[in-house]
Short mmCIF file of C-alpha atoms in Angstrom, two decimals:
data_model
loop_
_atom_site.label_atom_id
_atom_site.label_comp_id
_atom_site.label_asym_id
_atom_site.label_seq_id
_atom_site.Cartn_x
_atom_site.Cartn_y
_atom_site.Cartn_z
CA UNK A 149 -0.05 0.03 -0.10
CA UNK A 150 2.91 2.36 0.89
CA UNK A 151 4.27 1.80 -2.66
CA UNK A 152 0.86 2.64 -4.17
CA UNK A 153 0.77 5.95 -2.20
CA UNK A 154 4.27 6.79 -3.06
CA UNK A 155 3.73 6.31 -6.75
CA UNK A 156 0.54 8.33 -6.74
CA UNK A 157 2.36 11.18 -5.04
CA UNK A 158 5.12 11.00 -7.73
CA UNK A 159 2.38 11.13 -10.52
CA UNK A 160 0.70 14.20 -8.89
CA UNK A 161 4.16 15.98 -8.72
CA UNK A 162 5.09 15.03 -12.32
CA UNK A 163 1.63 16.33 -13.40
CA UNK A 164 2.10 19.61 -11.79
CA UNK A 165 5.65 19.92 -13.39
CA UNK A 166 4.08 19.28 -16.90
CA UNK A 167 1.01 21.22 -16.55
CA UNK A 168 1.30 23.96 -19.11
CA UNK A 169 2.49 21.66 -21.80
CA UNK A 170 -0.96 20.13 -22.47
CA UNK A 171 -3.55 22.76 -21.60
CA UNK A 172 -4.51 23.16 -25.37
CA UNK A 173 -4.43 19.63 -26.50
CA UNK A 174 -7.67 18.23 -28.11
CA UNK A 175 -10.45 17.16 -25.71
CA UNK A 176 -11.98 13.99 -27.23
CA UNK A 177 -13.95 10.97 -26.04
CA UNK A 178 -12.47 7.72 -26.95
CA UNK A 179 -13.71 4.02 -26.54
CA UNK A 180 -11.50 1.10 -26.89
CA UNK A 181 -11.14 -2.64 -26.84
CA UNK A 182 -8.01 -4.42 -25.57
CA UNK A 183 -6.65 -8.12 -24.83
CA UNK A 184 -3.48 -9.63 -23.81
CA UNK A 185 -1.88 -11.94 -21.32
CA UNK A 186 -2.05 -11.71 -17.40
CA UNK A 187 -0.18 -13.72 -14.69
CA UNK A 188 -0.97 -13.92 -11.06
CA UNK A 189 1.39 -12.44 -8.55
CA UNK A 190 2.32 -12.69 -4.77
CA UNK A 191 1.80 -16.48 -4.44
CA UNK A 192 4.32 -17.74 -1.91
CA UNK A 193 8.13 -17.62 -2.27
CA UNK A 194 9.39 -19.66 -5.33
CA UNK A 195 11.28 -21.96 -2.97
CA UNK A 196 8.34 -22.55 -0.61
CA UNK A 197 6.79 -26.05 -0.76
CA UNK A 198 3.43 -24.23 -0.81
CA UNK A 199 4.52 -22.30 -4.07
CA UNK A 200 1.76 -22.44 -6.75
CA UNK A 201 3.50 -21.78 -10.00
CA UNK A 202 1.60 -19.33 -12.16
CA UNK A 203 0.49 -19.71 -15.83
CA UNK A 204 -0.17 -16.92 -18.15
CA UNK A 205 -3.92 -16.47 -18.78
CA UNK A 206 -6.10 -14.36 -20.85
CA UNK A 207 -7.07 -10.60 -19.86
CA UNK A 208 -9.11 -8.10 -21.79
CA UNK A 209 -11.85 -5.82 -21.78
CA UNK A 210 -13.47 -2.45 -22.68
CA UNK A 211 -12.44 0.91 -21.69
CA UNK A 212 -13.55 4.62 -22.14
CA UNK A 213 -11.31 7.53 -22.24
CA UNK A 214 -11.84 11.38 -22.08
CA UNK A 215 -8.61 12.28 -23.71
CA UNK A 216 -7.14 15.46 -22.04
CA UNK A 217 -10.47 16.02 -20.31
CA UNK A 218 -8.96 17.69 -17.38
CA UNK A 219 -6.33 19.60 -19.33
CA UNK A 220 -2.56 19.26 -18.69
CA UNK A 221 -2.62 15.93 -20.48
CA UNK A 222 -4.86 14.33 -17.71
CA UNK A 223 -7.54 11.87 -19.09
CA UNK A 224 -10.31 10.24 -17.04
CA UNK A 225 -10.41 6.57 -17.78
CA UNK A 226 -13.17 3.88 -17.04
CA UNK A 227 -12.26 0.20 -17.38
CA UNK A 228 -14.35 -2.91 -17.43
CA UNK A 229 -12.26 -6.16 -17.70
CA UNK A 230 -12.22 -9.95 -17.50
CA UNK A 231 -9.01 -11.99 -16.34
CA UNK A 232 -8.31 -15.62 -15.93
CA UNK A 233 -5.40 -16.86 -13.88
CA UNK A 234 -4.39 -20.38 -12.86
CA UNK A 235 -1.33 -22.59 -11.80
CA UNK A 236 0.96 -23.72 -14.51
CA UNK A 237 1.26 -27.35 -13.21
CA UNK A 238 -1.40 -30.00 -12.20
CA UNK A 239 1.21 -32.16 -10.58
CA UNK A 240 -0.25 -33.59 -7.31
CA UNK A 241 2.74 -32.16 -5.44
CA UNK A 242 1.07 -28.72 -6.16
CA UNK A 243 -2.34 -27.50 -5.10
CA UNK A 244 -4.09 -26.40 -8.28
CA UNK A 245 -6.64 -23.68 -8.96
CA UNK A 246 -8.07 -21.39 -11.68
CA UNK A 247 -9.39 -17.92 -10.91
CA UNK A 248 -11.49 -15.85 -13.10
CA UNK A 249 -12.59 -12.46 -12.26
CA UNK A 250 -14.14 -9.34 -13.38
CA UNK A 251 -12.66 -6.03 -12.76
CA UNK A 252 -14.22 -2.31 -12.89
CA UNK A 253 -12.02 0.71 -11.99
CA UNK A 254 -11.70 4.39 -12.60
CA UNK A 255 -8.27 5.78 -13.41
CA UNK A 256 -6.43 9.01 -14.32
CA UNK A 257 -4.25 8.77 -17.43
CA UNK A 258 -1.44 11.18 -17.72
CA UNK A 259 0.15 11.92 -21.08
CA UNK A 260 3.55 13.96 -20.53
CA UNK A 261 3.77 14.73 -24.09
CA UNK A 262 1.30 16.19 -26.61
CA UNK A 263 -1.37 13.54 -27.47
CA UNK A 264 -1.47 14.66 -31.09
CA UNK A 265 1.98 13.43 -31.74
CA UNK A 266 2.74 9.98 -33.42
CA UNK A 267 3.86 8.32 -30.29
CA UNK A 268 2.55 9.33 -26.86
CA UNK A 269 3.79 7.65 -23.67
CA UNK A 270 1.32 7.61 -20.66
CA UNK A 271 1.08 6.68 -17.05
CA UNK A 272 -2.14 5.73 -15.59
CA UNK A 273 -3.29 4.86 -11.98
CA UNK A 274 -6.66 4.51 -10.13
CA UNK A 275 -8.84 2.24 -7.87
CA UNK A 276 -11.73 -0.12 -8.46
CA UNK A 277 -13.29 -3.45 -7.50
CA UNK A 278 -12.13 -6.94 -8.40
CA UNK A 279 -14.78 -9.65 -8.24
CA UNK A 280 -13.07 -13.05 -8.26
CA UNK A 281 -14.49 -16.49 -8.85
CA UNK A 282 -12.59 -19.49 -7.86
CA UNK A 283 -14.75 -22.57 -8.51
CA UNK A 284 -13.37 -23.94 -11.73
CA UNK A 285 -11.78 -27.27 -10.90
CA UNK A 286 -10.09 -26.06 -7.81
CA UNK A 287 -8.10 -28.39 -5.47
CA UNK A 288 -7.16 -26.68 -2.24
CA UNK A 289 -5.05 -27.53 0.62
CA UNK A 290 -7.44 -28.98 3.18
CA UNK A 291 -5.99 -26.74 5.88
CA UNK A 292 -6.58 -23.55 3.67
CA UNK A 293 -8.81 -20.74 5.06
CA UNK A 294 -9.32 -19.47 1.64
CA UNK A 295 -12.61 -18.00 0.47
CA UNK A 296 -13.84 -18.88 -2.87
CA UNK A 297 -15.57 -15.68 -3.92
CA UNK A 298 -14.31 -12.59 -2.15
CA UNK A 299 -14.85 -9.02 -3.70
CA UNK A 300 -11.98 -6.53 -2.90
CA UNK A 301 -10.67 -3.08 -3.69
CA UNK A 302 -7.80 -2.81 -6.09
CA UNK A 303 -5.34 -0.37 -7.36
CA UNK A 304 -4.34 -0.71 -10.98
CA UNK A 305 -1.08 1.02 -12.38
CA UNK A 306 -0.41 1.04 -16.16
CA UNK A 307 2.63 2.26 -18.30
CA UNK A 308 1.57 2.48 -21.83
CA UNK A 309 2.12 3.92 -25.25
CA UNK A 310 -0.39 5.38 -27.63
CA UNK A 311 0.29 5.21 -31.40
CA UNK A 312 -1.98 7.55 -33.45
CA UNK A 313 -2.77 5.66 -36.75
CA UNK A 314 -5.00 8.58 -37.74
CA UNK A 315 -6.78 11.48 -36.42
CA UNK A 316 -9.54 9.07 -34.97
CA UNK A 317 -7.80 5.50 -34.63
CA UNK A 318 -5.06 4.65 -32.16
CA UNK A 319 -3.20 1.47 -31.09
CA UNK A 320 -2.66 1.31 -27.23
CA UNK A 321 0.11 -0.89 -25.85
CA UNK A 322 0.66 -1.12 -22.12
CA UNK A 323 2.09 -3.05 -19.18
CA UNK A 324 0.02 -3.14 -15.92
CA UNK A 325 0.19 -4.13 -12.42
CA UNK A 326 -2.95 -4.51 -10.22
CA UNK A 327 -2.68 -4.99 -6.45
CA UNK A 328 -5.71 -5.90 -4.44
CA UNK A 329 -6.52 -5.58 -0.59
CA UNK A 330 -6.81 -9.14 -0.02
CA UNK A 331 -4.82 -12.44 0.06
CA UNK A 332 -7.87 -14.53 -1.08
CA UNK A 333 -7.88 -14.10 -4.83
CA UNK A 334 -5.45 -16.89 -5.29
CA UNK A 335 -5.54 -19.79 -2.94
CA UNK A 336 -2.17 -19.64 -1.41
CA UNK A 337 -1.99 -17.40 1.81
CA UNK A 338 1.49 -15.99 1.62
CA UNK A 339 0.94 -12.97 3.81
CA UNK A 340 1.03 -10.60 0.93
CA UNK A 341 -2.03 -9.25 -0.98
CA UNK A 342 -2.68 -10.80 -4.19
CA UNK A 343 -2.46 -9.06 -7.67
CA UNK A 344 -1.46 -9.68 -11.14
CA UNK A 345 0.78 -8.49 -14.08
CA UNK A 346 -0.66 -7.77 -17.60
CA UNK A 347 0.46 -7.00 -21.04
CA UNK A 348 -2.07 -5.84 -23.57
CA UNK A 349 -2.69 -4.50 -26.88
CA UNK A 350 -5.73 -2.50 -27.66
CA UNK A 351 -7.42 -0.26 -30.36
CA UNK A 352 -9.51 2.93 -29.55
CA UNK A 353 -11.53 5.34 -31.60
CA UNK A 354 -11.82 8.91 -30.87
CA UNK A 355 -14.97 11.01 -31.20
CA UNK A 356 -15.61 14.76 -31.52
CA UNK A 357 -13.71 17.70 -32.97
CA UNK A 358 -9.90 16.99 -33.57
CA UNK A 359 -9.08 20.47 -32.03
CA UNK A 360 -11.19 23.39 -30.84
CA UNK A 361 -11.60 26.28 -33.18
CA UNK A 362 -13.38 28.95 -31.04
CA UNK A 363 -13.76 31.63 -33.79
CA UNK A 364 -14.21 29.40 -36.64
CA UNK A 365 -11.43 30.98 -38.58
CA UNK A 366 -9.76 27.69 -39.80
CA UNK A 367 -7.04 27.71 -37.14
CA UNK A 368 -7.29 25.59 -33.97
CA UNK A 369 -7.00 27.44 -30.71
CA UNK A 370 -3.69 25.81 -30.16
CA UNK A 371 -2.19 26.90 -33.46
CA UNK A 372 -3.45 30.41 -32.71
CA UNK A 373 -1.66 30.48 -29.41
CA UNK A 374 1.51 29.48 -31.18
CA UNK A 375 1.18 32.16 -33.72
CA UNK A 376 0.08 34.91 -31.31
CA UNK A 377 -3.33 35.64 -32.84
CA UNK A 378 -6.52 35.89 -31.03
CA UNK A 379 -8.48 32.51 -30.81
CA UNK A 380 -11.51 34.43 -30.26
CA UNK A 381 -11.24 36.87 -33.13
CA UNK A 382 -11.26 35.44 -36.72
CA UNK A 383 -9.46 38.41 -38.08
CA UNK A 384 -6.83 39.53 -35.55
CA UNK A 385 -5.21 42.23 -37.72
CA UNK A 386 -8.43 43.74 -38.93
CA UNK A 387 -7.69 43.51 -42.60
CA UNK A 388 -11.16 41.60 -43.35
CA UNK A 389 -9.19 38.28 -44.13
CA UNK A 390 -9.69 35.38 -41.82
CA UNK A 391 -6.58 34.35 -39.88
CA UNK A 392 -6.81 30.73 -41.28
CA UNK A 393 -6.97 32.01 -44.87
CA UNK A 394 -3.97 34.36 -44.34
CA UNK A 395 -1.90 31.40 -42.95
CA UNK A 396 -3.10 28.51 -45.14
CA UNK A 397 -4.32 30.25 -48.42
CA UNK A 398 -2.55 33.56 -48.98
CA UNK A 399 0.63 32.95 -46.71
CA UNK A 400 0.36 36.42 -45.32
CA UNK A 401 0.86 37.59 -41.60
CA UNK A 402 -2.25 37.44 -39.72
CA UNK A 403 -0.73 39.94 -37.18
CA UNK A 404 0.01 42.51 -39.91
CA UNK A 405 -2.69 43.93 -42.28
CA UNK A 406 0.12 44.97 -44.60
CA UNK A 407 2.47 42.04 -44.72
CA UNK A 408 4.94 43.35 -47.28
CA UNK A 409 4.94 46.80 -45.56
CA UNK A 410 4.40 48.23 -48.96
CA UNK A 411 1.58 50.56 -47.88
CA UNK A 412 -1.40 48.58 -49.24
CA UNK A 413 -3.32 46.39 -47.00
CA UNK A 414 -3.36 42.67 -47.81
CA UNK A 415 -6.99 42.44 -48.53
CA UNK A 416 -6.81 45.28 -50.94
CA UNK A 417 -3.87 43.61 -52.73
CA UNK A 418 -5.52 40.33 -53.03
CA UNK A 419 -8.72 42.03 -54.58
CA UNK A 420 -6.53 44.04 -57.02
CA UNK A 421 -4.61 40.88 -57.99
CA UNK A 422 -1.24 42.20 -56.81
CA UNK A 423 1.08 40.26 -54.42
CA UNK A 424 0.63 40.87 -50.79
CA UNK A 425 4.24 39.61 -50.22
CA UNK A 426 5.83 41.90 -52.74
CA UNK A 427 6.29 45.60 -51.86
CA UNK A 428 7.18 46.78 -55.31
CA UNK A 429 3.66 46.23 -56.93
CA UNK A 430 2.24 48.23 -54.12
CA UNK A 431 3.76 51.35 -55.56
CA UNK A 432 2.89 50.36 -59.11
CA UNK A 433 -0.75 50.03 -58.16
CA UNK A 434 -1.51 53.34 -56.49
CA UNK A 435 -3.47 56.02 -58.36
CA UNK A 436 -3.00 59.81 -58.53
CA UNK A 437 -3.59 61.45 -55.07
CA UNK A 438 -3.18 58.04 -53.33
CA UNK A 439 -0.40 57.48 -50.68
CA UNK A 440 1.53 54.31 -49.65
CA UNK A 441 3.59 53.91 -46.40
CA UNK A 442 6.84 52.20 -46.66
CA UNK A 443 8.34 51.35 -43.21
CA UNK A 444 11.20 49.19 -44.20
CA UNK A 445 13.53 52.06 -45.39
CA UNK A 446 16.11 52.48 -42.60
CA UNK A 447 18.37 55.12 -41.58
CA UNK A 448 21.37 55.48 -39.42
CA UNK A 449 20.33 56.27 -35.90
CA UNK A 450 19.42 60.11 -35.62
CA UNK A 451 20.66 60.61 -39.15
CA UNK A 452 19.42 60.97 -42.69
CA UNK A 453 21.81 58.45 -44.07
CA UNK A 454 20.26 55.50 -45.87
CA UNK A 455 21.49 52.21 -44.68
CA UNK A 456 22.62 49.56 -47.24
CA UNK A 457 19.79 47.27 -46.14
CA UNK A 458 17.22 49.78 -47.56
CA UNK A 459 18.60 49.83 -51.09
CA UNK A 460 16.67 46.74 -52.11
CA UNK A 461 13.48 48.49 -51.23
CA UNK A 462 14.39 51.70 -53.02
CA UNK A 463 15.59 49.65 -56.10
CA UNK A 464 11.96 48.39 -56.30
CA UNK A 465 10.82 51.93 -56.29
CA UNK A 466 13.30 52.73 -58.99
CA UNK A 467 12.12 49.76 -61.14
CA UNK A 468 8.49 51.11 -61.14
CA UNK A 469 9.60 54.82 -61.83
CA UNK A 470 11.50 53.63 -64.78
CA UNK A 471 8.58 51.44 -65.97
CA UNK A 472 6.10 54.34 -65.43
CA UNK A 473 7.84 57.47 -66.79
CA UNK A 474 4.71 59.55 -66.44
CA UNK A 475 4.54 58.93 -62.57
CA UNK A 476 5.48 61.78 -60.26
CA UNK A 477 5.81 61.21 -56.48
CA UNK A 478 5.91 63.47 -53.44
CA UNK A 479 8.21 61.91 -50.67
CA UNK A 480 7.18 62.67 -47.13
CA UNK A 481 9.25 61.60 -43.99
CA UNK A 482 7.92 60.74 -40.68
CA UNK A 483 9.51 60.02 -37.32
CA UNK A 484 8.29 58.67 -33.90
CA UNK A 485 7.90 61.02 -30.95
CA UNK A 486 11.50 60.18 -29.41
CA UNK A 487 13.30 63.40 -28.77
CA UNK A 488 12.38 66.99 -29.43
CA UNK A 489 9.74 67.95 -32.09
CA UNK A 490 12.13 70.42 -33.85
CA UNK A 491 14.84 67.78 -34.15
CA UNK A 492 12.23 65.41 -35.69
CA UNK A 493 10.76 67.75 -38.08
CA UNK A 494 14.11 68.58 -39.45
CA UNK A 495 15.12 64.89 -39.49
CA UNK A 496 11.91 63.76 -41.39
CA UNK A 497 12.83 66.47 -44.08
CA UNK A 498 16.25 65.41 -44.33
CA UNK A 499 15.49 61.66 -44.68
CA UNK A 500 12.83 62.36 -47.37
CA UNK A 501 15.37 64.39 -49.20
CA UNK A 502 17.81 61.55 -48.93
CA UNK A 503 15.43 59.24 -50.57
CA UNK A 504 14.82 61.72 -53.43
CA UNK A 505 18.72 62.17 -53.68
CA UNK A 506 19.24 58.29 -53.98
CA UNK A 507 16.68 58.12 -56.82
CA UNK A 508 17.95 61.10 -58.63
CA UNK A 509 21.46 59.63 -58.45
CA UNK A 510 20.11 56.52 -60.07
CA UNK A 511 18.74 58.43 -63.20
CA UNK A 512 15.34 59.73 -62.13
CA UNK A 513 14.54 63.27 -63.20
CA UNK A 514 14.56 65.58 -60.10
CA UNK A 515 11.46 67.27 -61.39
CA UNK A 516 9.45 63.98 -60.97
CA UNK A 517 10.12 63.96 -57.06
CA UNK A 518 9.14 66.40 -54.46
CA UNK A 519 9.95 66.19 -50.75
CA UNK A 520 8.58 67.23 -47.30
CA UNK A 521 8.53 66.15 -43.67
CA UNK A 522 6.00 65.97 -40.91
CA UNK A 523 8.29 64.75 -38.05
CA UNK A 524 6.08 63.13 -35.25
CA UNK A 525 2.89 64.87 -36.13
CA UNK A 526 1.09 62.28 -38.24
CA UNK A 527 1.57 58.97 -36.18
CA UNK A 528 -0.35 55.96 -37.54
CA UNK A 529 0.32 53.95 -34.28
CA UNK A 530 0.99 54.58 -30.57
CA UNK A 531 4.42 55.90 -29.69
CA UNK A 532 4.30 54.07 -26.27
CA UNK A 533 5.54 50.65 -27.52
CA UNK A 534 8.57 49.68 -29.63
CA UNK A 535 6.25 48.19 -32.35
CA UNK A 536 4.36 51.46 -32.54
CA UNK A 537 7.37 53.55 -32.84
CA UNK A 538 8.65 51.34 -35.52
CA UNK A 539 5.48 51.87 -37.56
CA UNK A 540 5.66 55.56 -37.11
CA UNK A 541 9.28 55.81 -38.47
CA UNK A 542 8.31 55.62 -42.20
CA UNK A 543 8.53 57.19 -45.63
CA UNK A 544 5.41 57.88 -47.65
CA UNK A 545 5.05 58.08 -51.29
CA UNK A 546 2.13 60.11 -52.65
CA UNK A 547 1.44 59.93 -56.40
CA UNK A 548 0.89 63.32 -57.86
CA UNK A 549 0.72 62.59 -61.55
#
């Protein structure tokens, strides 16, 4: 009994340690059928003259499982089984017996790893009733105080492995040990409560949704948690595209309404037939009087010097201007609110001029480009967060012709 309690305490500690790993695993009801071999245990010391050598018998039954029903990989389990144990010899030197019994128990199964992986080890433990019947050709020691039929409380412990063949069907392999609170299940009274070992193979079928999708956007709640999107909002970034479509169909960022940072929202690009992952076609698609925001043009800190990393983006602007010689642009610089307003106003003007100078140096007529700067006065996001400040540091191109 002490060993049972110690093992249960260990299981409880392990569950607490792995709690957060399994909270979002699928909650599904499963039923299963299993069968295998069983052998009686605790029947006198092997060298004792009263020893009853044990034979392997049949064990099997039905089980129901609420997979991850309690979260943290904890799954309530109900088992109903049949087992047959007997001696392995009928030699008159041994007292022979055959025991058949029905078991019913409630267990708690713990999967320390995610249950939607191919292989999932588990540990289960619980309590129930064992109902033995010992009247099948039994020959007992005349001095025995053994009771032929004696129900008892039993404590099953199982170490197993689940192999998910598909979303719904799984194979279950397990090794088990069941210890009762009586020495009367098997005839020999050896001073140790009776029990049995078992090895079983089973199959189970799971019902219900594979994974919860609370907002119906095509992504499971677990996937949304990993992505950082809102599992209760089908359109986290507000671009009218469902998060699931952004991830699985368009391959855009469900956390950014303008994935390519080209100034045109993903939904508008998709409707227009342009590529939401390519910034250059954003510029090509703007009409006269329309503005696009480009946030990936970077400058040296507190300076108007364009970094080498930004030249790839400016080359895309250059390509469009060369393809559309009639296009004229007004370039406007913007900053975040860090530092003084006067400094940022001048910095925004200087940065817009740096962009113009870069394009002119590449062959674009100076008359096609005008510049200006609005400093921190026209933010498009909060200046209280790093991401907001990043979005505010931008260059806008407005088509004037």
